[in-house]
mmCIF file of C-alpha atoms in Angstrom:
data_model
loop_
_atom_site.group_PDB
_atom_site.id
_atom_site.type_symbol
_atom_site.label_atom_id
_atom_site.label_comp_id
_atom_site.label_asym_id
_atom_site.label_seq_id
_atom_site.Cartn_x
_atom_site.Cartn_y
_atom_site.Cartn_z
ATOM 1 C CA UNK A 290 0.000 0.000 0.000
ATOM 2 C CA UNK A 291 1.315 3.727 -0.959
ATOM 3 C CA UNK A 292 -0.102 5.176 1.824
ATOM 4 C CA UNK A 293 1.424 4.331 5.617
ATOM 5 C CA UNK A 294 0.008 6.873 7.618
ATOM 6 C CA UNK A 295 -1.816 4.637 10.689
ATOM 7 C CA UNK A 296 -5.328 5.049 11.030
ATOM 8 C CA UNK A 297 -6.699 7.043 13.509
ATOM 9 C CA UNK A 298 -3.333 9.251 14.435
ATOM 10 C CA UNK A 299 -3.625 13.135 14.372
ATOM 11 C CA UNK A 300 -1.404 15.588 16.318
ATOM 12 C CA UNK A 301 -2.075 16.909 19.074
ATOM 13 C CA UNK A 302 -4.768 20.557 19.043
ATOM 14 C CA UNK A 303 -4.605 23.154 21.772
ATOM 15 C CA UNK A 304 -7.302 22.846 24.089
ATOM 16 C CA UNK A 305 -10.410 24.506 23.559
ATOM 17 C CA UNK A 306 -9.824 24.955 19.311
ATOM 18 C CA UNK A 307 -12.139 24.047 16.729
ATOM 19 C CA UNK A 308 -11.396 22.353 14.223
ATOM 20 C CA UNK A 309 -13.157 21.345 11.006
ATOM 21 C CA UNK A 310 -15.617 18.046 9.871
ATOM 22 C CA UNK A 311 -15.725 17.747 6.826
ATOM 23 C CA UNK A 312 -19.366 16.268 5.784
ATOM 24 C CA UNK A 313 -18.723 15.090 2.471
ATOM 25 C CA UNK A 314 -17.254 16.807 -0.909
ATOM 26 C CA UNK A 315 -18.170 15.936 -4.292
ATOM 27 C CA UNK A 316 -16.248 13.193 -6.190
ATOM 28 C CA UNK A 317 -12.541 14.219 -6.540
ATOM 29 C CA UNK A 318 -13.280 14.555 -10.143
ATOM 30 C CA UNK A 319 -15.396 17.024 -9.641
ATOM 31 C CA UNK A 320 -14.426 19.055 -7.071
ATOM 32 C CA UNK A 321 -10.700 18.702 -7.086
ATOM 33 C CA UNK A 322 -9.812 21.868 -5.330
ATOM 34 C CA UNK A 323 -11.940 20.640 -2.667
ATOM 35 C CA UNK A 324 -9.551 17.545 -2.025
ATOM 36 C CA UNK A 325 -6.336 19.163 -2.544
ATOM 37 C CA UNK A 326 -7.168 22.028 -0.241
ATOM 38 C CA UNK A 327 -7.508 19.437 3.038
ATOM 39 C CA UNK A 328 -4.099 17.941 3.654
ATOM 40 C CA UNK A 329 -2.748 21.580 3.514
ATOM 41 C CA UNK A 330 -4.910 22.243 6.675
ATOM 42 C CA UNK A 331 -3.463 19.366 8.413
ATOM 43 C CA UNK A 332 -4.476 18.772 12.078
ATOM 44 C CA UNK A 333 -7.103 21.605 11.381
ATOM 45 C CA UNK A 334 -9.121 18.910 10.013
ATOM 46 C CA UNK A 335 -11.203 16.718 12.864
ATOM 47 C CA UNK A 336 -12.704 14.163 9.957
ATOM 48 C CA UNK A 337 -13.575 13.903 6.205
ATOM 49 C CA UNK A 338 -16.313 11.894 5.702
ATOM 50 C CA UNK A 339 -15.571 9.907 2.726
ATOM 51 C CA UNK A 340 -18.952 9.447 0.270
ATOM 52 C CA UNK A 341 -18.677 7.516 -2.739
ATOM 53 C CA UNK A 342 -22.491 6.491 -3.875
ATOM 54 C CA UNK A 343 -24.630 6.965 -0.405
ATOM 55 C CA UNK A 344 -21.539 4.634 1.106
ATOM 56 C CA UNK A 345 -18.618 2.903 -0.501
ATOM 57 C CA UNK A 346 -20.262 1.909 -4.108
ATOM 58 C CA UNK A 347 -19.891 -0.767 -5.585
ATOM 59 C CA UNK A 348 -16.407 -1.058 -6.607
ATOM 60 C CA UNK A 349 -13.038 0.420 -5.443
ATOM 61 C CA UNK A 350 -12.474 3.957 -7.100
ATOM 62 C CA UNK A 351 -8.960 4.837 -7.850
ATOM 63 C CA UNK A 352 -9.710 8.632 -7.507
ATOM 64 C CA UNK A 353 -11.379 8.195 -4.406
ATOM 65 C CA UNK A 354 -8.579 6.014 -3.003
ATOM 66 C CA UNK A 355 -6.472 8.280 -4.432
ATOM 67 C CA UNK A 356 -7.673 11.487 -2.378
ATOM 68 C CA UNK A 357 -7.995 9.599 0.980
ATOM 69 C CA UNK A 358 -4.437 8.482 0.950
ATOM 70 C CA UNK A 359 -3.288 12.235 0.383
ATOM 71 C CA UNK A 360 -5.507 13.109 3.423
ATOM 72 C CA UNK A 361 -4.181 9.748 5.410
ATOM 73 C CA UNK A 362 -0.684 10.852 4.791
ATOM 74 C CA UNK A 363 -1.890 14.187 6.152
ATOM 75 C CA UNK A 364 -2.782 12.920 9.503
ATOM 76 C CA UNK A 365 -6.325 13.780 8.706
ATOM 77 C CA UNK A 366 -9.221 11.119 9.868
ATOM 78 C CA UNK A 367 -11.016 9.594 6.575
ATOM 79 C CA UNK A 368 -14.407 8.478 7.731
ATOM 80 C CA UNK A 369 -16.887 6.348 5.556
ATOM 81 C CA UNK A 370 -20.128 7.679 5.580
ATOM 82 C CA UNK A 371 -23.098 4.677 6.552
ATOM 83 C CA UNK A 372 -26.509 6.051 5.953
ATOM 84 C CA UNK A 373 -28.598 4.490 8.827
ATOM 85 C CA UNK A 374 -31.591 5.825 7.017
ATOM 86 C CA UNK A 375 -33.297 6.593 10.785
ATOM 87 C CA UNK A 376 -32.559 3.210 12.120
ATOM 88 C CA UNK A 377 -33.962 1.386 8.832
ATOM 89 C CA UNK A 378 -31.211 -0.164 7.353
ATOM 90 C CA UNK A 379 -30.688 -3.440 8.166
ATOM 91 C CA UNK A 380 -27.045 -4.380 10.707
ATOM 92 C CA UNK A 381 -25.938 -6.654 7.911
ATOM 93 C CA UNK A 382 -26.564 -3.897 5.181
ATOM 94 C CA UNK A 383 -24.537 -1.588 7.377
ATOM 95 C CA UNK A 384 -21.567 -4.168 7.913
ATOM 96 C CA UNK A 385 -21.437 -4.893 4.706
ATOM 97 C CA UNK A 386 -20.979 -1.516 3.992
ATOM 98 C CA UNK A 387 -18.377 -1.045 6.656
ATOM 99 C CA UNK A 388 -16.246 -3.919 5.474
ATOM 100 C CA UNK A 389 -16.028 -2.468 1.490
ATOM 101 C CA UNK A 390 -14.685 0.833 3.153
ATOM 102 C CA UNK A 391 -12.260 -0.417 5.462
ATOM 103 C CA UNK A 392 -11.191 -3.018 2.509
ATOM 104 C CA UNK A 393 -11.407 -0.627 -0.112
ATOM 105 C CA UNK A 394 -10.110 2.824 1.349
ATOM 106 C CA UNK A 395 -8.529 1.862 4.532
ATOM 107 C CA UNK A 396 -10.952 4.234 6.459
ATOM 108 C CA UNK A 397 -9.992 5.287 10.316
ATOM 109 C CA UNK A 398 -13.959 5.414 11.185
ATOM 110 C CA UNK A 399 -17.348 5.850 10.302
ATOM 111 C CA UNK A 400 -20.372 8.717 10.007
ATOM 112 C CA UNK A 401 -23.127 7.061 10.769
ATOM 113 C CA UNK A 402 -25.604 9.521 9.124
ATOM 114 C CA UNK A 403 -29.479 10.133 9.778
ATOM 115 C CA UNK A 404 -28.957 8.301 13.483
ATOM 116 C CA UNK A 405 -31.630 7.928 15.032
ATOM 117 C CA UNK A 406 -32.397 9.934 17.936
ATOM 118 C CA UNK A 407 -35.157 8.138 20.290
ATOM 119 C CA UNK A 408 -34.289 6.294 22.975
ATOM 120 C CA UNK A 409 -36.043 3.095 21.794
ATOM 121 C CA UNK A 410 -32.969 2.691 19.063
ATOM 122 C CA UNK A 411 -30.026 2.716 21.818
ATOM 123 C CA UNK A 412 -29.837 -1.027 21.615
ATOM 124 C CA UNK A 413 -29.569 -1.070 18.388
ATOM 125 C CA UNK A 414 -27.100 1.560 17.854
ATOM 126 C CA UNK A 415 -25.094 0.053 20.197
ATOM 127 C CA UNK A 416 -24.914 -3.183 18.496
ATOM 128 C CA UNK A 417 -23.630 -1.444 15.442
ATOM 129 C CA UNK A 418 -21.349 0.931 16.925
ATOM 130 C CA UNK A 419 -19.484 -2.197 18.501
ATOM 131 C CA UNK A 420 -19.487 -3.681 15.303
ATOM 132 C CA UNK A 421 -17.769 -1.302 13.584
ATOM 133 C CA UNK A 422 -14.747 -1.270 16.887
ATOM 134 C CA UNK A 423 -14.072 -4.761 16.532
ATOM 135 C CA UNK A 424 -14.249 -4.320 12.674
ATOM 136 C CA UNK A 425 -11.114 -1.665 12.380
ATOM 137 C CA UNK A 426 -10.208 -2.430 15.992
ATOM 138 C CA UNK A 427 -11.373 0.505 17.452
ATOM 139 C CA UNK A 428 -11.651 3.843 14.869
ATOM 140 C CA UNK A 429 -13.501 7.145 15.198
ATOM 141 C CA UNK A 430 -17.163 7.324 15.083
ATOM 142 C CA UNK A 431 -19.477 9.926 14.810
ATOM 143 C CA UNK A 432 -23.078 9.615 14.443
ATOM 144 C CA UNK A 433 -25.023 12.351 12.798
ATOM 145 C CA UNK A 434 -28.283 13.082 13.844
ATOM 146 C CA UNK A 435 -28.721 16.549 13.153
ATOM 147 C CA UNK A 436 -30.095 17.792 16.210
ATOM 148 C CA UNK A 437 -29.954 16.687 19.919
ATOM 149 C CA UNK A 438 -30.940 12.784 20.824
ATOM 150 C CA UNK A 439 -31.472 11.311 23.602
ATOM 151 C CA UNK A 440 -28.928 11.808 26.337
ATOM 152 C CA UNK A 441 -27.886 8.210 26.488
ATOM 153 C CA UNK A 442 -26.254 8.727 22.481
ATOM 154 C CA UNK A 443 -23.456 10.566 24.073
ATOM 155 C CA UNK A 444 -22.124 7.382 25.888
ATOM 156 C CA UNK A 445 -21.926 5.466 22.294
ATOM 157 C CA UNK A 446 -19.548 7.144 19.409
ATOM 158 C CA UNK A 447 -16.744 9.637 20.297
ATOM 159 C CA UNK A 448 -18.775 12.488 18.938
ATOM 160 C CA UNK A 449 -22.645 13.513 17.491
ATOM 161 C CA UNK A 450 -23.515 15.798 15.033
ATOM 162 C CA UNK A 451 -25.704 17.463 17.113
ATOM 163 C CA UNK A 452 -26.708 20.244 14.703
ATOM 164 C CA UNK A 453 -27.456 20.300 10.932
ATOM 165 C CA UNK A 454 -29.023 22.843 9.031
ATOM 166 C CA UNK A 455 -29.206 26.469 7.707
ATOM 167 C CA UNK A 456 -27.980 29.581 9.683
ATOM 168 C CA UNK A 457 -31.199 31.111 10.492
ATOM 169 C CA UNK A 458 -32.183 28.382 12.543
ATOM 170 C CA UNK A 459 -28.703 27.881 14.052
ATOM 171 C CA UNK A 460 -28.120 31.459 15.201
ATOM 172 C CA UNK A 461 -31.485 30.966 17.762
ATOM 173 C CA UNK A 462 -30.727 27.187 18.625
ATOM 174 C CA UNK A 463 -29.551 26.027 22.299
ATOM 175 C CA UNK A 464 -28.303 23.423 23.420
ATOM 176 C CA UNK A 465 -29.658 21.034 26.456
ATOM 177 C CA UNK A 466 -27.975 21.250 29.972
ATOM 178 C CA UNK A 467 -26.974 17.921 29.407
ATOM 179 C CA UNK A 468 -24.052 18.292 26.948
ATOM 180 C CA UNK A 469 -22.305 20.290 29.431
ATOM 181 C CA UNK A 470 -21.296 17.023 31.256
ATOM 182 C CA UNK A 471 -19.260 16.640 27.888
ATOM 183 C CA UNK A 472 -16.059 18.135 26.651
ATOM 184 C CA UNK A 473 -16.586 20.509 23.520
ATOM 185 C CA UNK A 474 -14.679 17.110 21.454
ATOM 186 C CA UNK A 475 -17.948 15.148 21.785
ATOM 187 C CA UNK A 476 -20.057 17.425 19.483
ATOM 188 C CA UNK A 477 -20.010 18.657 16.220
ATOM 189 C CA UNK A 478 -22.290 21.403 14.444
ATOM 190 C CA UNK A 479 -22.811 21.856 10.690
ATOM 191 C CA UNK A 480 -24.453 24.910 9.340
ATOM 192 C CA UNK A 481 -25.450 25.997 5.662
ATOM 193 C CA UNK A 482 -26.656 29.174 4.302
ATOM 194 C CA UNK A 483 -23.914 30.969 6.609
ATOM 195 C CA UNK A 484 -22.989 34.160 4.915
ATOM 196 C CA UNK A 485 -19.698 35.274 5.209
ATOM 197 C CA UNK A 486 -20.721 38.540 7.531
ATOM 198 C CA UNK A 487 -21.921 36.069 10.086
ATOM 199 C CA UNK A 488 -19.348 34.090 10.306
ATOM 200 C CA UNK A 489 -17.723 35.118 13.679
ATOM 201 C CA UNK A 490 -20.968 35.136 15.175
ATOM 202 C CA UNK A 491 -21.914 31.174 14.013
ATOM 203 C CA UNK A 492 -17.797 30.917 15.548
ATOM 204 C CA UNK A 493 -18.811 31.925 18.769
ATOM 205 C CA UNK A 494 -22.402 30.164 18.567
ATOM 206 C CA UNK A 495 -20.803 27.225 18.564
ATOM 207 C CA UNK A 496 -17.637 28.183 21.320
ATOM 208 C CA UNK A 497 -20.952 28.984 23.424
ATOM 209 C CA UNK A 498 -22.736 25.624 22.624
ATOM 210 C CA UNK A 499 -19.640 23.340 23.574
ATOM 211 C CA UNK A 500 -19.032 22.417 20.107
ATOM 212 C CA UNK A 501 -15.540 21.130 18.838
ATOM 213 C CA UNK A 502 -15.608 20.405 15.301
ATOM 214 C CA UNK A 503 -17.899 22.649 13.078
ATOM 215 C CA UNK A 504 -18.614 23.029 9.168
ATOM 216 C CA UNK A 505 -19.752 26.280 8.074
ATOM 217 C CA UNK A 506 -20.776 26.576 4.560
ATOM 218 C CA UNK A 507 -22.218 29.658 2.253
ATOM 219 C CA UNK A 508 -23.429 26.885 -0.194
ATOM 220 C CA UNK A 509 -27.613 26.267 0.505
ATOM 221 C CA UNK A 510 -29.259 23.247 0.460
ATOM 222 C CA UNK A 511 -31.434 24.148 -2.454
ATOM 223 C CA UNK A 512 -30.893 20.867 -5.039
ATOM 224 C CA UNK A 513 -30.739 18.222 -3.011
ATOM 225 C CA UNK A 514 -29.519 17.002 1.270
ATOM 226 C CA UNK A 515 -26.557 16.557 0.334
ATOM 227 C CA UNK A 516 -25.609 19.729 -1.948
ATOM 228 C CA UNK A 517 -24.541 22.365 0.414
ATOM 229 C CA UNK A 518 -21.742 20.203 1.693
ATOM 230 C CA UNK A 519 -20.112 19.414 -1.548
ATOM 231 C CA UNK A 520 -17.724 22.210 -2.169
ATOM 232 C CA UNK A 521 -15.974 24.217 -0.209
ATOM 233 C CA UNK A 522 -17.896 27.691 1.245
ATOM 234 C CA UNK A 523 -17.103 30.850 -0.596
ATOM 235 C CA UNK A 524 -14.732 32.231 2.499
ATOM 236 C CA UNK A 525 -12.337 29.301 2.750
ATOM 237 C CA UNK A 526 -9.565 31.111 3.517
ATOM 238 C CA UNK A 527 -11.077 33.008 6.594
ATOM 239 C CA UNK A 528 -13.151 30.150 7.901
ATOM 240 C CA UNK A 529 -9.527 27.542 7.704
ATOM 241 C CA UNK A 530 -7.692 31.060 9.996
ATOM 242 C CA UNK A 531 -10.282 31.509 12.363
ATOM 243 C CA UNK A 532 -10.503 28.068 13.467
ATOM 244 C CA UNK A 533 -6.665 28.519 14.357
ATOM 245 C CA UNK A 534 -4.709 26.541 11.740
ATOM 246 C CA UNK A 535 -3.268 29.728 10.555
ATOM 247 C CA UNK A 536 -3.553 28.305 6.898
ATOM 248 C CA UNK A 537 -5.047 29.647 3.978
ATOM 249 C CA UNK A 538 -5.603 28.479 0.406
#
């Protein structure tokens, strides 16, 4: 293998900094800038979720490979996105799934996207999540629900996307007492629709909120879910500085 970076090692981040999760460009084909701007950013970087076809597709893509061995070699965390579809999809769909990525794109953890958030679907979640441990013997996961669960989901991954969505609902949202039992590592907030004038005040919404790892995007979620997140927001250069990497494009 050309890439010998181990999974799951990053440098070490000053307490108290954000850094970035990445929820998913576009293909490396088409959004090229998008992957080659990351590994500059280094230990900025949290995560990259990696998204071939909802999940790993059906065969290995070079480019793909390609892209998360540059960010591997980086020190940045390549995560394979698992679409849990609310708690529909089936555990041996999901493992499946899990085993193609690790095989495929040596991945150092999983996103575990549209978690559920009821209580009811604990057990189940729990069964997965240890799954996926014993499958890459231990890894980074962080499962995405997009707004706050149940308390008992912060005992399962290593972090929860506990917001997802556009910037005039984010700029009035609070979080729950609970998630100040947590360091600001367990939770992660993306936003869309963010323009670039507000984007010291969505920085300090999140500093306030006990976030660690935040995405802030101009891009709007107008064609599809998924859209907003595929290229890189508008102010790249002052989002990468003011999350304290002191890199720019």
């Amino acid at each position: 293998m050309p890439y010998l970076t181990q999974p799951g090692t990053q440098p070490a981040v000053s307490a108290g900094q954000l850094r970035l999760g990445v929820p998913g460009y576009a293909h490396p084909l088409l959004a090229p800038r998008e992957w080659e701007a990351l590994p500059r950013v280094g230990a900025g970087v949290h995560w990259a979720v990696l998204n071939i076809a909802d999940g790993p597709g059906e065969r290995p893509d070079p480019h793909c490979l390609e892209a998360a061995g540059r960010l591997r070699n980086a020190q940045v965390r390549v995560i394979g996105q698992l679409d849990l579809a609310g708690g529909r999809r089936t555990f041996g769909a999901l493992l499946s799934d899990a085993h193609r990525f690790r095989d495929w794109y040596l991945v150092d953890g999983f996103y575990l996207d549209r978690c559920p958030v009821e209580r009811a679907a604990l057990p189940e979640l729990r069964r997965v999540v240890g799954a996926l441990r014993d499958l890459l013997g231990g890894g980074h996961l962080v499962t995405a629900h997009g707004t706050h669960p149940h308390p008992g989901y912060a005992e399962v991954a290593d972090q929860l996307v506990t917001f997802s969505g556009p910037w005039h609902d984010y700029r009035w949202s609070q979080a729950p007492e609970w998630t100040a039992a947590y360091p600001p590592e367990r939770f992660c907030h993306l936003v869309h629709g963010l323009p670039r004038g507000h984007l010291a005040q969505a920085l300090r919404v999140a500093r306030w909120q006990g976030a660690g790892t935040v995405w802030f995007t101009d891009r709007t979620a107008k064609e599809s879910r998924s859209a907003c997140w595929e290229t890189m927001p508008g102010y790249w250069d002052t989002l990468v500085s003011q999350v304290g990497t002191g890199v720019s494009e």
